[in-house]
CSV table of C-alpha atoms in Angstrom, one decimal:
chain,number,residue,atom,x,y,z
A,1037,UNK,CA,104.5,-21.4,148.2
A,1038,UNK,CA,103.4,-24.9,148.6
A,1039,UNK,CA,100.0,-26.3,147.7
A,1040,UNK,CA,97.0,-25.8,150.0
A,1041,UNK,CA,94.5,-28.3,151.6
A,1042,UNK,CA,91.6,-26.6,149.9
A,1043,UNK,CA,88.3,-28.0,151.3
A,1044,UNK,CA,84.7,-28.2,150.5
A,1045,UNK,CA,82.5,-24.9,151.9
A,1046,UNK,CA,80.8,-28.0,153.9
A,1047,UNK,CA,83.8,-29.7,155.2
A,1048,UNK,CA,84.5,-26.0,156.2
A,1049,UNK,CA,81.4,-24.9,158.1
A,1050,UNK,CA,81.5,-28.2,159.8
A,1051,UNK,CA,84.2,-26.7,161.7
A,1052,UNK,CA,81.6,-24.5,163.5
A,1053,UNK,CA,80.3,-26.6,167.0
A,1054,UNK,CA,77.8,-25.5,169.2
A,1055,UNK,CA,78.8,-22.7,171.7
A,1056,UNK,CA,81.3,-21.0,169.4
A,1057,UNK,CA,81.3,-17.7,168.9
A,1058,UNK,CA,81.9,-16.5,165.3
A,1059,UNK,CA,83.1,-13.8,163.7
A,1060,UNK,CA,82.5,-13.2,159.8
A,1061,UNK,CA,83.9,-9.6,159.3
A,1062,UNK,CA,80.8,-7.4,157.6
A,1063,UNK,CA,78.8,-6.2,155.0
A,1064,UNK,CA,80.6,-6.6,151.6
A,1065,UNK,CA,83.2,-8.4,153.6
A,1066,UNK,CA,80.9,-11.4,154.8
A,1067,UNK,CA,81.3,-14.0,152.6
A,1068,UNK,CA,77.5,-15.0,152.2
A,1069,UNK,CA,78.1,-18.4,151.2
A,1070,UNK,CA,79.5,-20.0,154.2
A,1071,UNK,CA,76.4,-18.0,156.2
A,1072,UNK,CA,74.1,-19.8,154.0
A,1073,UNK,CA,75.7,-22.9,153.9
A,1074,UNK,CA,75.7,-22.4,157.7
A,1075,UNK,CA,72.4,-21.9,158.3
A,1076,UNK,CA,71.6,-25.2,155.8
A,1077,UNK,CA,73.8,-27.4,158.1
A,1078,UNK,CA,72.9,-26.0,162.2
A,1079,UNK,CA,69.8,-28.3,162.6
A,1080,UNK,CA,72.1,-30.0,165.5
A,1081,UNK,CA,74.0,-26.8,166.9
A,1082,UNK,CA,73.4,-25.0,170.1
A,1083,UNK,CA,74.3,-21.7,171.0
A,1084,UNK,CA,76.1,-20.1,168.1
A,1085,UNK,CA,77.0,-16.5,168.5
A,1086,UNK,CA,78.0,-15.0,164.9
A,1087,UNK,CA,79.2,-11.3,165.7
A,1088,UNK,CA,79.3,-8.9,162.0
A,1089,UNK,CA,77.6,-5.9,161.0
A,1090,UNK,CA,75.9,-4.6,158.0
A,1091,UNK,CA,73.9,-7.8,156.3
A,1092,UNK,CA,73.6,-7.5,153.2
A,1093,UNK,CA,72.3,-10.3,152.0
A,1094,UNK,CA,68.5,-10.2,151.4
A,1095,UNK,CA,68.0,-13.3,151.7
A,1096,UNK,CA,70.3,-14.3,155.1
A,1097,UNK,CA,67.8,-16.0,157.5
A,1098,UNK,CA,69.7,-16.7,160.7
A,1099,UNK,CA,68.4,-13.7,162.7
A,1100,UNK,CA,64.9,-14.8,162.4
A,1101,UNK,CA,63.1,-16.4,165.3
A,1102,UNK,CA,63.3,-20.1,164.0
A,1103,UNK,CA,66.9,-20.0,164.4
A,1104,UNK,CA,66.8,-19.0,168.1
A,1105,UNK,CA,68.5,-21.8,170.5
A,1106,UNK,CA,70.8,-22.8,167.3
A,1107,UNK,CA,72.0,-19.5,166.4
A,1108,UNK,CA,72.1,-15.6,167.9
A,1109,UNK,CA,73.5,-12.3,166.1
A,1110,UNK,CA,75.2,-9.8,167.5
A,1111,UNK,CA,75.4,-6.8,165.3
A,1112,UNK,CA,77.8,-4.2,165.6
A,1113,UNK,CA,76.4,-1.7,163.0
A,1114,UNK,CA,72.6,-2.3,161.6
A,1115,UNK,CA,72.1,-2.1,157.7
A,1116,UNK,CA,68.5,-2.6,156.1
A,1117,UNK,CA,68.3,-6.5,157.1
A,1118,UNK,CA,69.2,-5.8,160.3
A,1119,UNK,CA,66.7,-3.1,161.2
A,1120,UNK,CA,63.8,-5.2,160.4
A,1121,UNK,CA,64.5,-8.5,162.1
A,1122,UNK,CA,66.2,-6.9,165.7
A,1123,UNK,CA,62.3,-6.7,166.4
A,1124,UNK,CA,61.9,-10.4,166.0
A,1125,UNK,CA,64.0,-11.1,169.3
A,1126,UNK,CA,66.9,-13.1,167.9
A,1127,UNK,CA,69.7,-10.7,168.2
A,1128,UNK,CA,71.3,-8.1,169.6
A,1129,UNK,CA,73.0,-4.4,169.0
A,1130,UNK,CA,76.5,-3.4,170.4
A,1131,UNK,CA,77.4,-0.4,168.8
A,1132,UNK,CA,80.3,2.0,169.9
A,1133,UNK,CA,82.8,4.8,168.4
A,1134,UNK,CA,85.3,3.3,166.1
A,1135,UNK,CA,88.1,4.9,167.7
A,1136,UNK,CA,86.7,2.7,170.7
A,1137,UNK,CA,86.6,-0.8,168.5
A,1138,UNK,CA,89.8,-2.0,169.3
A,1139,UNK,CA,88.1,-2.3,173.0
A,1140,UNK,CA,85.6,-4.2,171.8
A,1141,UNK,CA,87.2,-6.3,169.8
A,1142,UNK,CA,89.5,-7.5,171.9
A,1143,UNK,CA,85.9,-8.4,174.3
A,1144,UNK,CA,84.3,-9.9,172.2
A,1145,UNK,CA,86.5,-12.8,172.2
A,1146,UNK,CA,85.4,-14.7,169.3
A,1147,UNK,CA,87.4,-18.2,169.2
A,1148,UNK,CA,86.3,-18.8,165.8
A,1149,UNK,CA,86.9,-16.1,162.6
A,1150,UNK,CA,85.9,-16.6,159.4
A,1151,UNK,CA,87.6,-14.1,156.8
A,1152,UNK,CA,87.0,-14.0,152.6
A,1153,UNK,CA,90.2,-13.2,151.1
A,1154,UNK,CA,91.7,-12.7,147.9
A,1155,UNK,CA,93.7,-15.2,146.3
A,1156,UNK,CA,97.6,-15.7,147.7
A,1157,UNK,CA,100.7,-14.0,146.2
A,1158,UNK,CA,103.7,-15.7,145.7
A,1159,UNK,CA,104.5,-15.6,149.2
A,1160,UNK,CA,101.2,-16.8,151.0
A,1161,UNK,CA,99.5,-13.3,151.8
A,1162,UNK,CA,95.9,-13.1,151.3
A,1163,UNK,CA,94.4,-9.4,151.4
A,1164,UNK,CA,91.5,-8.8,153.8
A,1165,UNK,CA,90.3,-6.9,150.3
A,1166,UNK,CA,88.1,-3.4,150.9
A,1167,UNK,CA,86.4,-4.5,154.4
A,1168,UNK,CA,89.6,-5.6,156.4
A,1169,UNK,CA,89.7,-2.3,158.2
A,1170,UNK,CA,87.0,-3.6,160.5
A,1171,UNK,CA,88.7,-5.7,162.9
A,1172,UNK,CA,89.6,-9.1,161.3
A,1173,UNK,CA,93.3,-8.8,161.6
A,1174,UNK,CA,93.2,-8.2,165.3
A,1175,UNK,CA,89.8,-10.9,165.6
A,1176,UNK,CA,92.2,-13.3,163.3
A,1177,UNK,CA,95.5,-13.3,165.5
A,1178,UNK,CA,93.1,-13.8,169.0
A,1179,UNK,CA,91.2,-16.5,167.7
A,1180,UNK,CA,91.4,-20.5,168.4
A,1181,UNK,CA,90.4,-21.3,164.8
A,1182,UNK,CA,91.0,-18.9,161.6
A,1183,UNK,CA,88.7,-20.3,158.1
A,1184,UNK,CA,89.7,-18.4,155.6
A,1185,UNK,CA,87.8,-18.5,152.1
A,1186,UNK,CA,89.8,-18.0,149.2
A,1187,UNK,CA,87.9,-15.9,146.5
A,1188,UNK,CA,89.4,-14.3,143.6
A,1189,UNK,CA,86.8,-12.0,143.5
A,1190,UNK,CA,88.2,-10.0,146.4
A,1191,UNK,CA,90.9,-7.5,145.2
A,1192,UNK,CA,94.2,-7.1,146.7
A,1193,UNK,CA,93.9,-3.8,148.6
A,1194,UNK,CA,96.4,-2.0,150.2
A,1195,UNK,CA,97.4,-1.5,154.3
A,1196,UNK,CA,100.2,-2.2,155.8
A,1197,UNK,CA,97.8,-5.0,157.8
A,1198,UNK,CA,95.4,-5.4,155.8
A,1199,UNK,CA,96.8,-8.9,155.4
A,1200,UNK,CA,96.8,-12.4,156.4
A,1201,UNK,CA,99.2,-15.3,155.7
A,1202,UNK,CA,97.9,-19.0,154.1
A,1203,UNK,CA,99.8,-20.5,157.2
A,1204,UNK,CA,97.7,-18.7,159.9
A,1205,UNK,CA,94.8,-20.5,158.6
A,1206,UNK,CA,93.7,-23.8,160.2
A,1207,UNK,CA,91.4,-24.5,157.6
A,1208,UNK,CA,91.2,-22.9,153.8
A,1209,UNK,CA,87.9,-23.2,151.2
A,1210,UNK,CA,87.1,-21.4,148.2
A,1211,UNK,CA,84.3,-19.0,146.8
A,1212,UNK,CA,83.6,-17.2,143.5
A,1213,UNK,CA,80.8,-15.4,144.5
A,1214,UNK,CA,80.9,-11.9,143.2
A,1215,UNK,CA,81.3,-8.9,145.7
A,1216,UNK,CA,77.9,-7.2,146.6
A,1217,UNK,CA,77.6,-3.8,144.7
A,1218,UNK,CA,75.3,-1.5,146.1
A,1219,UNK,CA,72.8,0.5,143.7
A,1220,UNK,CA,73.4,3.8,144.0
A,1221,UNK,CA,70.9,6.0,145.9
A,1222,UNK,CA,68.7,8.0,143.9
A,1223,UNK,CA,69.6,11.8,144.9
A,1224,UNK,CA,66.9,14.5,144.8
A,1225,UNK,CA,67.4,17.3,143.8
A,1226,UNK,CA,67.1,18.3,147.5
A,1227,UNK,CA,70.1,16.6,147.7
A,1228,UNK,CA,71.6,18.1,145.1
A,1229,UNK,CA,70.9,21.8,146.6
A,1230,UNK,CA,72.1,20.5,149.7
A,1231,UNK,CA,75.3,19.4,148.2
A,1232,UNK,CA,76.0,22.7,146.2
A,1233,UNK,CA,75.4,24.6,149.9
A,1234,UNK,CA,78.0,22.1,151.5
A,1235,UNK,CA,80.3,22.3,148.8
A,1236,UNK,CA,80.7,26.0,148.9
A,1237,UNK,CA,82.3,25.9,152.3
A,1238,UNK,CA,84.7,23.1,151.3
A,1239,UNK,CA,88.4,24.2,150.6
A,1240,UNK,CA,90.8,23.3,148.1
A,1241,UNK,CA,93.8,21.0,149.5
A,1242,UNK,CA,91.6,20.0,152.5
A,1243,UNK,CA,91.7,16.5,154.2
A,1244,UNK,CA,88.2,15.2,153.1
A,1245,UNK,CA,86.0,12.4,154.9
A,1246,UNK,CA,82.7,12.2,153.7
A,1247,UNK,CA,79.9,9.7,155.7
A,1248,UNK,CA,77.1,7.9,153.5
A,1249,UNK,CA,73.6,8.2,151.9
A,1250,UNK,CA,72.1,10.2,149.3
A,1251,UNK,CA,73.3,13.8,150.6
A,1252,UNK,CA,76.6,12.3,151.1
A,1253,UNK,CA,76.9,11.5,147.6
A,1254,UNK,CA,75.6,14.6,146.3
A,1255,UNK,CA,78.1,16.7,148.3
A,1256,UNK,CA,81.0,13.9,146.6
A,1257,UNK,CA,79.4,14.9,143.1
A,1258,UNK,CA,79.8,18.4,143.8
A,1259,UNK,CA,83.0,18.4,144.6
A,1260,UNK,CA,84.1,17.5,141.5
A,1261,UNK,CA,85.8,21.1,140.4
A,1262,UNK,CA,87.6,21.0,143.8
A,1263,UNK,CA,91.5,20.4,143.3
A,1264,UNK,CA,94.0,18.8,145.6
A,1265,UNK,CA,91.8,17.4,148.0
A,1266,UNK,CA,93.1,14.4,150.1
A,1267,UNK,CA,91.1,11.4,151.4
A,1268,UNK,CA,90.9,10.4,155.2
A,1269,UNK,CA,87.7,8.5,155.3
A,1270,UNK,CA,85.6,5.3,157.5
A,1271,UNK,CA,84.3,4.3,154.2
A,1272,UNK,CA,85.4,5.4,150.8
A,1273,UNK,CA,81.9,5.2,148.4
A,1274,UNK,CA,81.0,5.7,145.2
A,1275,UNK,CA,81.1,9.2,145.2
A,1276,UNK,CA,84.2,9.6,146.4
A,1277,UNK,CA,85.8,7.1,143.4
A,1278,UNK,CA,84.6,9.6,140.8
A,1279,UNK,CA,85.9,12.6,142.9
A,1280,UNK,CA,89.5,10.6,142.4
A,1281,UNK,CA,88.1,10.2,138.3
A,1282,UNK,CA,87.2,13.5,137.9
A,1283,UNK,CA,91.1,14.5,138.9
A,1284,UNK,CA,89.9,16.7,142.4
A,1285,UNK,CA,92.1,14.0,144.6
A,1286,UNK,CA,95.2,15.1,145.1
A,1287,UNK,CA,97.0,11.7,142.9
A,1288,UNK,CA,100.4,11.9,144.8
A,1289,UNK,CA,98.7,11.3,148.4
A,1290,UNK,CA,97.3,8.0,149.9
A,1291,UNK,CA,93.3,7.7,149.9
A,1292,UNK,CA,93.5,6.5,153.4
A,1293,UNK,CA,90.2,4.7,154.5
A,1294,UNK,CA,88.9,1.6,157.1
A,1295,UNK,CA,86.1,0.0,154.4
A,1296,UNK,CA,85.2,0.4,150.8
A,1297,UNK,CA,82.0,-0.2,149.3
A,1298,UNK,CA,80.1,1.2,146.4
A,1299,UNK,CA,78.7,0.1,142.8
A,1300,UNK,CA,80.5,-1.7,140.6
A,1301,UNK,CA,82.3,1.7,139.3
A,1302,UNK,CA,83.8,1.4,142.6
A,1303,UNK,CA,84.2,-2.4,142.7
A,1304,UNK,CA,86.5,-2.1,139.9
A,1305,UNK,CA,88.6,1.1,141.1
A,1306,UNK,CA,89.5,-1.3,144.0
A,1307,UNK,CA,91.3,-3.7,141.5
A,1308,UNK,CA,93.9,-1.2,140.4
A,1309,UNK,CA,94.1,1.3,143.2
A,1310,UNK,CA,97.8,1.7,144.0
A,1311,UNK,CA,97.8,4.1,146.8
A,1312,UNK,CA,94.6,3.3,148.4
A,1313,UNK,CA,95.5,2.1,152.0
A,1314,UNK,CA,93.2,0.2,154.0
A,1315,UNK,CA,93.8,1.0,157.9
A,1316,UNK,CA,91.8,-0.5,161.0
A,1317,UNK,CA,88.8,1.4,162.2
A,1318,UNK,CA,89.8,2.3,165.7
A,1319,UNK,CA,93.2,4.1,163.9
A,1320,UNK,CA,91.3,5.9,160.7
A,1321,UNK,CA,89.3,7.4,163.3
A,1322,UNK,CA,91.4,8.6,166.3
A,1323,UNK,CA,90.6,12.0,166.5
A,1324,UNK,CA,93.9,12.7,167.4
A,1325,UNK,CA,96.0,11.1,164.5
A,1326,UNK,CA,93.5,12.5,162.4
A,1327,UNK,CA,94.1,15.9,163.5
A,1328,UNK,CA,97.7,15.8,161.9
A,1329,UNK,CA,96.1,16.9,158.9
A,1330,UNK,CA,95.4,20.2,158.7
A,1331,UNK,CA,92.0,21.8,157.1
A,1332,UNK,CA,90.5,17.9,158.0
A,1333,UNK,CA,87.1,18.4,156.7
A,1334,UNK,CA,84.2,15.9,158.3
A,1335,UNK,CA,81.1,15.9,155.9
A,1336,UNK,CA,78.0,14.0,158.0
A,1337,UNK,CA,74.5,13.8,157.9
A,1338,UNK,CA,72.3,13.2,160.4
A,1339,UNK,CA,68.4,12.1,161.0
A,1340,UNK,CA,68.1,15.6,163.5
A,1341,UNK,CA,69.4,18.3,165.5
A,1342,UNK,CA,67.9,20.0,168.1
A,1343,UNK,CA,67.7,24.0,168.7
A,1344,UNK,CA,70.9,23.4,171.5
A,1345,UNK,CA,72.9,21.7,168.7
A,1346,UNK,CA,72.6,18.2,169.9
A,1347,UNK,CA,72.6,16.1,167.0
A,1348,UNK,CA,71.1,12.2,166.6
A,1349,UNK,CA,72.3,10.4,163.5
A,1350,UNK,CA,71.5,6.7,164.6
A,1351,UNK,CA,68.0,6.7,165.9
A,1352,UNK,CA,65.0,8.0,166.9
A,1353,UNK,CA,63.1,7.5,169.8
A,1354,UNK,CA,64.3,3.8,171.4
A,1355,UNK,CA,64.5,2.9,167.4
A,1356,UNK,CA,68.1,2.4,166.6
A,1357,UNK,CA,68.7,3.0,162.3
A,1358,UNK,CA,72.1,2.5,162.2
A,1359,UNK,CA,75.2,2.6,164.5
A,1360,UNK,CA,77.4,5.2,166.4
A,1361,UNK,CA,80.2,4.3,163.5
A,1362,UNK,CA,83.0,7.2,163.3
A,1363,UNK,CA,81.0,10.4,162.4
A,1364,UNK,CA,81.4,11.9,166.5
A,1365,UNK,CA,85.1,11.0,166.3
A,1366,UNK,CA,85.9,12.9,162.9
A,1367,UNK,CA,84.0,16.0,164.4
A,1368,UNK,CA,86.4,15.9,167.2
A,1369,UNK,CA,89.0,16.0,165.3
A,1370,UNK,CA,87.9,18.2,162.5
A,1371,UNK,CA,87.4,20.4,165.7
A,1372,UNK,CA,90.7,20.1,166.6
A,1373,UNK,CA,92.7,20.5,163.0
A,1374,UNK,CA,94.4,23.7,162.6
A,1375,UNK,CA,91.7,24.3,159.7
A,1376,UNK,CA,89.6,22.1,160.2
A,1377,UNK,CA,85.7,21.8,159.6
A,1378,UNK,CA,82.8,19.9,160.9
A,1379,UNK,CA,79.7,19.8,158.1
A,1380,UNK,CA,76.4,18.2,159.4
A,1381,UNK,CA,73.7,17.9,156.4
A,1382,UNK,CA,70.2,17.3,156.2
A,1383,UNK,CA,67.0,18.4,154.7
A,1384,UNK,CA,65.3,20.8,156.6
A,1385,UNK,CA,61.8,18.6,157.0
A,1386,UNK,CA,60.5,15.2,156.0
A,1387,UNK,CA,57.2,14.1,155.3
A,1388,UNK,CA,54.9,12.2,157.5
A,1389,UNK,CA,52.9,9.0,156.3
A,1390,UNK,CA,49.7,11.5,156.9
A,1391,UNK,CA,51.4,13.9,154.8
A,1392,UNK,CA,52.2,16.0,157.4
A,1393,UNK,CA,55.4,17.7,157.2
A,1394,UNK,CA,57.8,17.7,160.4
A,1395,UNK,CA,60.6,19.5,161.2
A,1396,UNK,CA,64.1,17.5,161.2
A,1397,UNK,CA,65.0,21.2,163.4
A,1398,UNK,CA,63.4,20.0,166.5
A,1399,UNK,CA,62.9,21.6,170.1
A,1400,UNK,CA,63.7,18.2,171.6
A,1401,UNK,CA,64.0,14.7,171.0
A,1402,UNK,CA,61.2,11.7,171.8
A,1403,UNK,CA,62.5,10.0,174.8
A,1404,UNK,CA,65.3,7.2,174.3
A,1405,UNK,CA,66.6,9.2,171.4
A,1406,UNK,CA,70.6,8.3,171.2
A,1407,UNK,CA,72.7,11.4,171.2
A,1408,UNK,CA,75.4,11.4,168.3
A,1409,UNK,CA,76.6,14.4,168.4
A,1410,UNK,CA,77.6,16.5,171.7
A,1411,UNK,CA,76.7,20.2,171.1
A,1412,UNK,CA,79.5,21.4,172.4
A,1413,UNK,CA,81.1,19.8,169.4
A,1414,UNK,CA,79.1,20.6,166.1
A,1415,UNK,CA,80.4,23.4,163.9
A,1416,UNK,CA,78.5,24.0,160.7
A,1417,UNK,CA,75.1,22.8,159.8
A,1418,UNK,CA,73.5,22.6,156.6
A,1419,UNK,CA,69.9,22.3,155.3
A,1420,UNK,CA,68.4,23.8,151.9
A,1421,UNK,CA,68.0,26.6,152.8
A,1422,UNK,CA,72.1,27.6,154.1
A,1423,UNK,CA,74.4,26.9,156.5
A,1424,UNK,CA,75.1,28.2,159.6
A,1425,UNK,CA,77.7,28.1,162.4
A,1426,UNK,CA,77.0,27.0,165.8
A,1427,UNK,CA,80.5,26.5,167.8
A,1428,UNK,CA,81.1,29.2,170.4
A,1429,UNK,CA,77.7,29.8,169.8
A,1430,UNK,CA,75.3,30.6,172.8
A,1431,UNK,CA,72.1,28.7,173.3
A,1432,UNK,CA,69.7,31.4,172.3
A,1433,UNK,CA,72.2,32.3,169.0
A,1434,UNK,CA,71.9,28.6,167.9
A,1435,UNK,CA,68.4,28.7,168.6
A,1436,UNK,CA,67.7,31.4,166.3
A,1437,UNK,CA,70.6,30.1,163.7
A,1438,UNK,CA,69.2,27.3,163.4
A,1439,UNK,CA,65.3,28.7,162.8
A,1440,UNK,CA,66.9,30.1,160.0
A,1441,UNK,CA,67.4,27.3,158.0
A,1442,UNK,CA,64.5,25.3,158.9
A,1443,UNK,CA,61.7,24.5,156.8
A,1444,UNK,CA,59.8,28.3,156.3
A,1445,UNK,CA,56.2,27.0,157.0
A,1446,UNK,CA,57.3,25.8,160.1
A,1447,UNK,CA,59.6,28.3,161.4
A,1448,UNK,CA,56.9,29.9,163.6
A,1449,UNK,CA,55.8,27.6,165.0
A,1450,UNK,CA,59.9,26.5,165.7
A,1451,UNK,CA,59.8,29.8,167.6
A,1452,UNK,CA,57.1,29.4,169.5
A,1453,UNK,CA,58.0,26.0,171.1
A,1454,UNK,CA,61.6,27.6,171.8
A,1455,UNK,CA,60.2,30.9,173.7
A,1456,UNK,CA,57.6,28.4,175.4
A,1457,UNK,CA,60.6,26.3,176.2
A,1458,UNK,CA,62.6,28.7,177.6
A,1459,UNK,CA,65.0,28.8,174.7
A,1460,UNK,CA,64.7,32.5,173.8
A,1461,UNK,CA,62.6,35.8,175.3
């Protein structure tokens, strides 16, 4: 391999002109010093459009109001950051099914990508390391331009394209920035109860995918005595890295996933994971391909369900959390593995700012709320106090399964609003 022309992270971001349309890949994947060093040098740029998802960088300033005119954000998935500025004005939210990104992808039309990658091997390949599930192969070969920042802190992952060649580049910097870890949630012992419930319905030898958040990881935890499970997941976490540890993973089959991010437990897995195999998004998630594997188990949570079985796991209200991601896609195709099972978690109330407990079991949604989860699609849901099963199930059966496992203070008054409602008789 010959040498590269290795430029300066300015010479580098000086490649961005006004009007471009950027893409950066997202969250862990993002490599935060070009943003930065971006945001440092776009006191004479107009109309920048930098597309990602996931911010995690504290400290990023670009979607804030003072950077309007010079540059706009379009996120495809919100983290923390992102929830908090989107009120501010100075960006926007396109959020789909993953097994719809390709779609999107291909729209967006970004003529300028911007990808952190690990360093070369001896032939030239980079690896799009643990986020390059999430479209920057297919951005990459659409693009005018292709920067690519060489940073030995990204770890060669697997996927048959989870790749990129020195000579696609047009232009090549460096980084040593360290990979974000992500603390680890603290998990209640709600969540623990929850996890126990949840993992008493999963199977030995299943497929397993497994969403995020502190339920999440306490159903991963209490999988631990499971044996010969397999991994089909959008995101492998932290949890799911000590399920491998702990010897539940069955060590002959791939651990199949789109995106990896955890703590550093996870951070270093990544660095000597032979048969981990990083896939694109809109593939991981095709109900259909994932279907092939029978007893696919989908483990979700969600913010609430209502008595019907509709489920939200984004927002509430016209306030968007998070983003559509893959969770509706693996139900589907949990729902349509010979096997299969569909697990939707969450803790039976939450507590008001007044103190107040509310029902996460609810009647109906506030207006604007986005629907996640069709009815006629959700199997099993969990709380603290069981499971139940809703498919098949008719409206006044889910009605009163669901009652069941709400929160006992507020179970009557559940029942009220439903026969009010027209619910049940």
């Amino acid at each position: 391999m010959t040498n590269l022309n290795i430029v300066s992270m300015p010479e580098a971001v000086s490649e961005i002109k006004s009007g471009d349309h950027l893409w950066v890949s997202g969250a862990i994947g993002i490599s935060y010093e070009f943003l930065t060093t971006l945001e440092k040098m776009s006191a004479d740029l107009k109309d920048v459009e930098i597309i990602s998802g996931m911010i995690l960088n504290p400290k990023q300033e670009f979607m804030s109001p003072a950077y309007k005119g010079r540059i706009f954000y379009s996120s495809l998935f919100l983290g923390p950051l992102e929830r908090a500025m989107r009120p501010l004005g100075n960006m926007a939210l396109n959020t789909t099914h993953y097994s719809s990104m390709k779609e999107l992808f291909i729209d967006l039309k970004p003529n300028v990508v911007v990808l952190e990658v690990s360093s070369p091997n001896d032939k030239g390949f980079c690896s799009l390391g643990p986020i390059g599930g999430l479209g920057s192969q297919i951005m990459a070969s659409n693009a005018d331009k292709v920067i690519l920042i060489i940073n030995d802190n990204v770890p060669h992952c697997g996927g048959h394209r989870n790749w990129i060649h020195v000579d696609d580049a047009n232009v090549i910097t460096s980084s040593n920035r360290p990979l974000i870890a992500l603390p680890n949630e603290v998990i209640s012992e709600l969540d623990t109860k929850i996890g126990h419930i949840v993992a008493d319905i999963v199977e030995d030898g299943c497929t397993l995918q497994i969403g995020i958040g502190s339920i999440s990881n306490a159903v991963g935890y209490a999988l631990k005595n499971k044996r010969n499970i397999k991994i089909h997941t959008e995101m492998l976490t932290s949890s799911m890295v000590e399920l491998i540890q702990a010897g539940a993973v069955d060590p002959s089959a791939d651990v199949t996933c789109t995106l990896a991010m955890g703590d550093n437990n996870l951070l270093d897995y990544l660095k000597t994971a032979d048969n981990l195999v990083i896939e694109p998004c809109y593939e991981v998630t095709d109900p259909y391909l994932v279907a092939k594997h029978d007893k696919f188990t989908s483990v979700n949570t969600c913010i609430a369900i209502d008595l019907t079985g509709q489920v939200t796991a984004e927002g509430m209200g016209y306030r968007q959390i998070s983003g559509t991601g893959g969770a509706f896609d693996f139900a589907r195709a949990a729902k349509m593995s010979k096997g299969g099972k569909s697990i939707i978690a969450l803790k039976s109330a939450h507590q008001n700012k007044d103190g107040q407990i509310t029902s996460n079991i609810m009647v109906g949604f506030p207006a604007g709320t986005p629907i996640t989860y069709l009815r006629s699609d959700v199997d099993y849901i969990a709380t603290e106090y069981g499971v139940v099963r809703l498919m098949h199930k008719s409206y006044e059966e889910r009605t009163e399964l669901l009652i069941s496992i709400a929160h006992p203070d507020l179970r009557d008054s559940l029942r009220d609003e439903a026969i009010k409602n027209g619910l049940i008789h």
